[in-house]
């Protein structure tokens, strides 16, 4: 079935940086597009970014474009999100999600890692 | 402000059916067969319930069904059960090559 485990969240000051990781297991990681989705406390889901399976081909939500960088290491079965110039409004639980092949949707989700941007 | 519009809340009694609409535009819901629905219980990760407008993943109860007409997608839950009480989100691929979510609908089973 597959599993995703996020890490790297924490408390950071406005303007700071953080790098999130998402370790994948139990499936052929390199075959799948991967996404980051975030959820601010008490709020809804917001799509952040996507990377296609060959480590190129990235796209971002307007709210993070130019500040966040998605990447992946297929040899390590790991997805990353480099977050720079962080703002208070970036405070959220960050989920990594697998883009399905049979099911063209976000078919597997991690448990999320919390990012808090505050002074 | 979410790109897709859902009612903030719906409710129903056990055994009844409810429908959650997801209002989009011709640039997202109306253009692609790529609407999906997610169930999220408090403190848990979202779970895929419906994909490609109407398809149900293996293991999801057949009480859950999806439909679409024009720019509006819908999730119907029949035979409501207490365990169905959760937040539900619709999502769609959009013409700007991004993915969008609705604001979420809180389902209360009375």
PDB file of N, CA, C and O in Angstrom, chain A residues 57-91:
ATOM      1  N   UNK A  57      10.386  19.153 -13.550  1.00  0.00           N
ATOM      2  CA  UNK A  57       8.973  19.443 -13.721  1.00  0.00           C
ATOM      3  C   UNK A  57       8.310  19.797 -12.414  1.00  0.00           C
ATOM      4  O   UNK A  57       7.612  18.975 -11.815  1.00  0.00           O
ATOM      5  N   UNK A  58       8.517  21.009 -11.955  1.00  0.00           N
ATOM      6  CA  UNK A  58       7.935  21.458 -10.700  1.00  0.00           C
ATOM      7  C   UNK A  58       6.944  22.585 -10.956  1.00  0.00           C
ATOM      8  O   UNK A  58       7.035  23.308 -11.954  1.00  0.00           O
ATOM      9  N   UNK A  59       5.988  22.706 -10.049  1.00  0.00           N
ATOM     10  CA  UNK A  59       5.035  23.804 -10.123  1.00  0.00           C
ATOM     11  C   UNK A  59       4.597  24.151  -8.712  1.00  0.00           C
ATOM     12  O   UNK A  59       4.598  23.280  -7.829  1.00  0.00           O
ATOM     13  N   UNK A  60       4.223  25.426  -8.514  1.00  0.00           N
ATOM     14  CA  UNK A  60       3.940  25.934  -7.179  1.00  0.00           C
ATOM     15  C   UNK A  60       2.654  26.743  -7.140  1.00  0.00           C
ATOM     16  O   UNK A  60       2.259  27.355  -8.130  1.00  0.00           O
ATOM     17  N   UNK A  61       2.035  26.779  -5.975  1.00  0.00           N
ATOM     18  CA  UNK A  61       0.949  27.715  -5.740  1.00  0.00           C
ATOM     19  C   UNK A  61       1.518  29.130  -5.740  1.00  0.00           C
ATOM     20  O   UNK A  61       2.678  29.339  -5.362  1.00  0.00           O
ATOM     21  N   UNK A  62       0.719  30.081  -6.160  1.00  0.00           N
ATOM     22  CA  UNK A  62       1.185  31.465  -6.230  1.00  0.00           C
ATOM     23  C   UNK A  62       1.696  31.960  -4.879  1.00  0.00           C
ATOM     24  O   UNK A  62       2.637  32.755  -4.823  1.00  0.00           O
ATOM     25  N   UNK A  63       1.099  31.496  -3.802  1.00  0.00           N
ATOM     26  CA  UNK A  63       1.428  31.990  -2.464  1.00  0.00           C
ATOM     27  C   UNK A  63       2.839  31.614  -2.018  1.00  0.00           C
ATOM     28  O   UNK A  63       3.373  32.219  -1.086  1.00  0.00           O
ATOM     29  N   UNK A  64       3.460  30.619  -2.654  1.00  0.00           N
ATOM     30  CA  UNK A  64       4.795  30.177  -2.239  1.00  0.00           C
ATOM     31  C   UNK A  64       5.830  30.303  -3.360  1.00  0.00           C
ATOM     32  O   UNK A  64       7.021  30.045  -3.132  1.00  0.00           O
ATOM     33  N   UNK A  65       5.382  30.686  -4.543  1.00  0.00           N
ATOM     34  CA  UNK A  65       6.277  30.751  -5.695  1.00  0.00           C
ATOM     35  C   UNK A  65       7.426  31.717  -5.425  1.00  0.00           C
ATOM     36  O   UNK A  65       7.228  32.818  -4.921  1.00  0.00           O
ATOM     37  N   UNK A  66       8.652  31.265  -5.707  1.00  0.00           N
ATOM     38  CA  UNK A  66       9.825  32.093  -5.475  1.00  0.00           C
ATOM     39  C   UNK A  66      10.402  31.960  -4.084  1.00  0.00           C
ATOM     40  O   UNK A  66      11.509  32.442  -3.818  1.00  0.00           O
ATOM     41  N   UNK A  67       9.668  31.353  -3.167  1.00  0.00           N
ATOM     42  CA  UNK A  67      10.151  31.174  -1.785  1.00  0.00           C
ATOM     43  C   UNK A  67      10.384  29.703  -1.435  1.00  0.00           C
ATOM     44  O   UNK A  67      11.281  29.377  -0.657  1.00  0.00           O
ATOM     45  N   UNK A  68       9.567  28.822  -1.996  1.00  0.00           N
ATOM     46  CA  UNK A  68       9.660  27.390  -1.699  1.00  0.00           C
ATOM     47  C   UNK A  68      10.223  26.653  -2.911  1.00  0.00           C
ATOM     48  O   UNK A  68       9.978  27.033  -4.061  1.00  0.00           O
ATOM     49  N   UNK A  69      10.965  25.573  -2.641  1.00  0.00           N
ATOM     50  CA  UNK A  69      11.496  24.726  -3.704  1.00  0.00           C
ATOM     51  C   UNK A  69      11.233  23.265  -3.367  1.00  0.00           C
ATOM     52  O   UNK A  69      11.654  22.786  -2.308  1.00  0.00           O
ATOM     53  N   UNK A  70      10.545  22.588  -4.268  1.00  0.00           N
ATOM     54  CA  UNK A  70      10.288  21.162  -4.104  1.00  0.00           C
ATOM     55  C   UNK A  70      11.364  20.388  -4.859  1.00  0.00           C
ATOM     56  O   UNK A  70      11.815  20.805  -5.930  1.00  0.00           O
ATOM     57  N   UNK A  71      11.805  19.290  -4.277  1.00  0.00           N
ATOM     58  CA  UNK A  71      12.796  18.444  -4.937  1.00  0.00           C
ATOM     59  C   UNK A  71      12.608  17.014  -4.452  1.00  0.00           C
ATOM     60  O   UNK A  71      11.850  16.762  -3.515  1.00  0.00           O
ATOM     61  N   UNK A  72      13.308  16.087  -5.079  1.00  0.00           N
ATOM     62  CA  UNK A  72      13.211  14.687  -4.679  1.00  0.00           C
ATOM     63  C   UNK A  72      14.516  13.978  -4.975  1.00  0.00           C
ATOM     64  O   UNK A  72      15.271  14.388  -5.865  1.00  0.00           O
ATOM     65  N   UNK A  73      14.769  12.919  -4.233  1.00  0.00           N
ATOM     66  CA  UNK A  73      15.920  12.051  -4.470  1.00  0.00           C
ATOM     67  C   UNK A  73      15.360  10.641  -4.621  1.00  0.00           C
ATOM     68  O   UNK A  73      15.032   9.990  -3.615  1.00  0.00           O
ATOM     69  N   UNK A  74      15.221  10.197  -5.855  1.00  0.00           N
ATOM     70  CA  UNK A  74      14.609   8.888  -6.085  1.00  0.00           C
ATOM     71  C   UNK A  74      15.475   7.746  -5.548  1.00  0.00           C
ATOM     72  O   UNK A  74      14.956   6.684  -5.202  1.00  0.00           O
ATOM     73  N   UNK A  75      16.781   7.958  -5.464  1.00  0.00           N
ATOM     74  CA  UNK A  75      17.659   6.926  -4.915  1.00  0.00           C
ATOM     75  C   UNK A  75      17.425   6.738  -3.417  1.00  0.00           C
ATOM     76  O   UNK A  75      17.636   5.654  -2.876  1.00  0.00           O
ATOM     77  N   UNK A  76      16.986   7.796  -2.757  1.00  0.00           N
ATOM     78  CA  UNK A  76      16.737   7.746  -1.308  1.00  0.00           C
ATOM     79  C   UNK A  76      15.252   7.654  -0.988  1.00  0.00           C
ATOM     80  O   UNK A  76      14.871   7.687   0.187  1.00  0.00           O
ATOM     81  N   UNK A  77      14.397   7.590  -2.023  1.00  0.00           N
ATOM     82  CA  UNK A  77      12.940   7.534  -1.817  1.00  0.00           C
ATOM     83  C   UNK A  77      12.456   8.669  -0.914  1.00  0.00           C
ATOM     84  O   UNK A  77      11.643   8.458  -0.003  1.00  0.00           O
ATOM     85  N   UNK A  78      12.950   9.858  -1.170  1.00  0.00           N
ATOM     86  CA  UNK A  78      12.653  10.987  -0.299  1.00  0.00           C
ATOM     87  C   UNK A  78      12.259  12.218  -1.105  1.00  0.00           C
ATOM     88  O   UNK A  78      12.884  12.539  -2.118  1.00  0.00           O
ATOM     89  N   UNK A  79      11.222  12.898  -0.600  1.00  0.00           N
ATOM     90  CA  UNK A  79      10.735  14.160  -1.150  1.00  0.00           C
ATOM     91  C   UNK A  79      11.136  15.277  -0.194  1.00  0.00           C
ATOM     92  O   UNK A  79      11.157  15.070   1.024  1.00  0.00           O
ATOM     93  N   UNK A  80      11.419  16.455  -0.736  1.00  0.00           N
ATOM     94  CA  UNK A  80      11.830  17.584   0.093  1.00  0.00           C
ATOM     95  C   UNK A  80      11.001  18.828  -0.233  1.00  0.00           C
ATOM     96  O   UNK A  80      10.447  18.967  -1.318  1.00  0.00           O
ATOM     97  N   UNK A  81      10.961  19.739   0.750  1.00  0.00           N
ATOM     98  CA  UNK A  81      10.429  21.073   0.512  1.00  0.00           C
ATOM     99  C   UNK A  81      11.327  22.063   1.244  1.00  0.00           C
ATOM    100  O   UNK A  81      11.347  22.098   2.474  1.00  0.00           O
ATOM    101  N   UNK A  82      12.085  22.834   0.474  1.00  0.00           N
ATOM    102  CA  UNK A  82      12.916  23.895   1.036  1.00  0.00           C
ATOM    103  C   UNK A  82      12.068  25.155   1.118  1.00  0.00           C
ATOM    104  O   UNK A  82      11.562  25.623   0.094  1.00  0.00           O
ATOM    105  N   UNK A  83      11.923  25.683   2.322  1.00  0.00           N
ATOM    106  CA  UNK A  83      11.077  26.845   2.539  1.00  0.00           C
ATOM    107  C   UNK A  83      11.931  28.005   3.009  1.00  0.00           C
ATOM    108  O   UNK A  83      12.564  27.927   4.074  1.00  0.00           O
ATOM    109  N   UNK A  84      11.975  29.070   2.234  1.00  0.00           N
ATOM    110  CA  UNK A  84      12.749  30.273   2.573  1.00  0.00           C
ATOM    111  C   UNK A  84      11.812  31.456   2.755  1.00  0.00           C
ATOM    112  O   UNK A  84      10.645  31.412   2.362  1.00  0.00           O
ATOM    113  N   UNK A  85      12.335  32.513   3.338  1.00  0.00           N
ATOM    114  CA  UNK A  85      11.571  33.759   3.549  1.00  0.00           C
ATOM    115  C   UNK A  85      10.205  33.453   4.161  1.00  0.00           C
ATOM    116  O   UNK A  85       9.173  33.932   3.681  1.00  0.00           O
ATOM    117  N   UNK A  86      10.208  32.673   5.207  1.00  0.00           N
ATOM    118  CA  UNK A  86       8.948  32.221   5.801  1.00  0.00           C
ATOM    119  C   UNK A  86       8.180  33.370   6.436  1.00  0.00           C
ATOM    120  O   UNK A  86       8.759  34.313   6.995  1.00  0.00           O
ATOM    121  N   UNK A  87       6.869  33.257   6.338  1.00  0.00           N
ATOM    122  CA  UNK A  87       5.952  34.272   6.856  1.00  0.00           C
ATOM    123  C   UNK A  87       5.007  33.633   7.871  1.00  0.00           C
ATOM    124  O   UNK A  87       4.815  32.413   7.863  1.00  0.00           O
ATOM    125  N   UNK A  88       4.376  34.458   8.668  1.00  0.00           N
ATOM    126  CA  UNK A  88       3.428  33.939   9.653  1.00  0.00           C
ATOM    127  C   UNK A  88       2.333  33.112   8.982  1.00  0.00           C
ATOM    128  O   UNK A  88       1.876  32.100   9.523  1.00  0.00           O
ATOM    129  N   UNK A  89       1.914  33.532   7.802  1.00  0.00           N
ATOM    130  CA  UNK A  89       0.831  32.834   7.107  1.00  0.00           C
ATOM    131  C   UNK A  89       1.254  31.481   6.540  1.00  0.00           C
ATOM    132  O   UNK A  89       0.422  30.737   6.000  1.00  0.00           O
ATOM    133  N   UNK A  90       2.535  31.135   6.640  1.00  0.00           N
ATOM    134  CA  UNK A  90       2.993  29.801   6.240  1.00  0.00           C
ATOM    135  C   UNK A  90       2.833  28.788   7.373  1.00  0.00           C
ATOM    136  O   UNK A  90       3.078  27.595   7.169  1.00  0.00           O
ATOM    137  N   UNK A  91       2.438  29.262   8.546  1.00  0.00           N
ATOM    138  CA  UNK A  91       2.209  28.359   9.678  1.00  0.00           C
ATOM    139  C   UNK A  91       1.126  27.357   9.329  1.00  0.00           C
ATOM    140  O   UNK A  91      -0.005  27.726   8.985  1.00  0.00           O
TER     141      UNK A  91
END
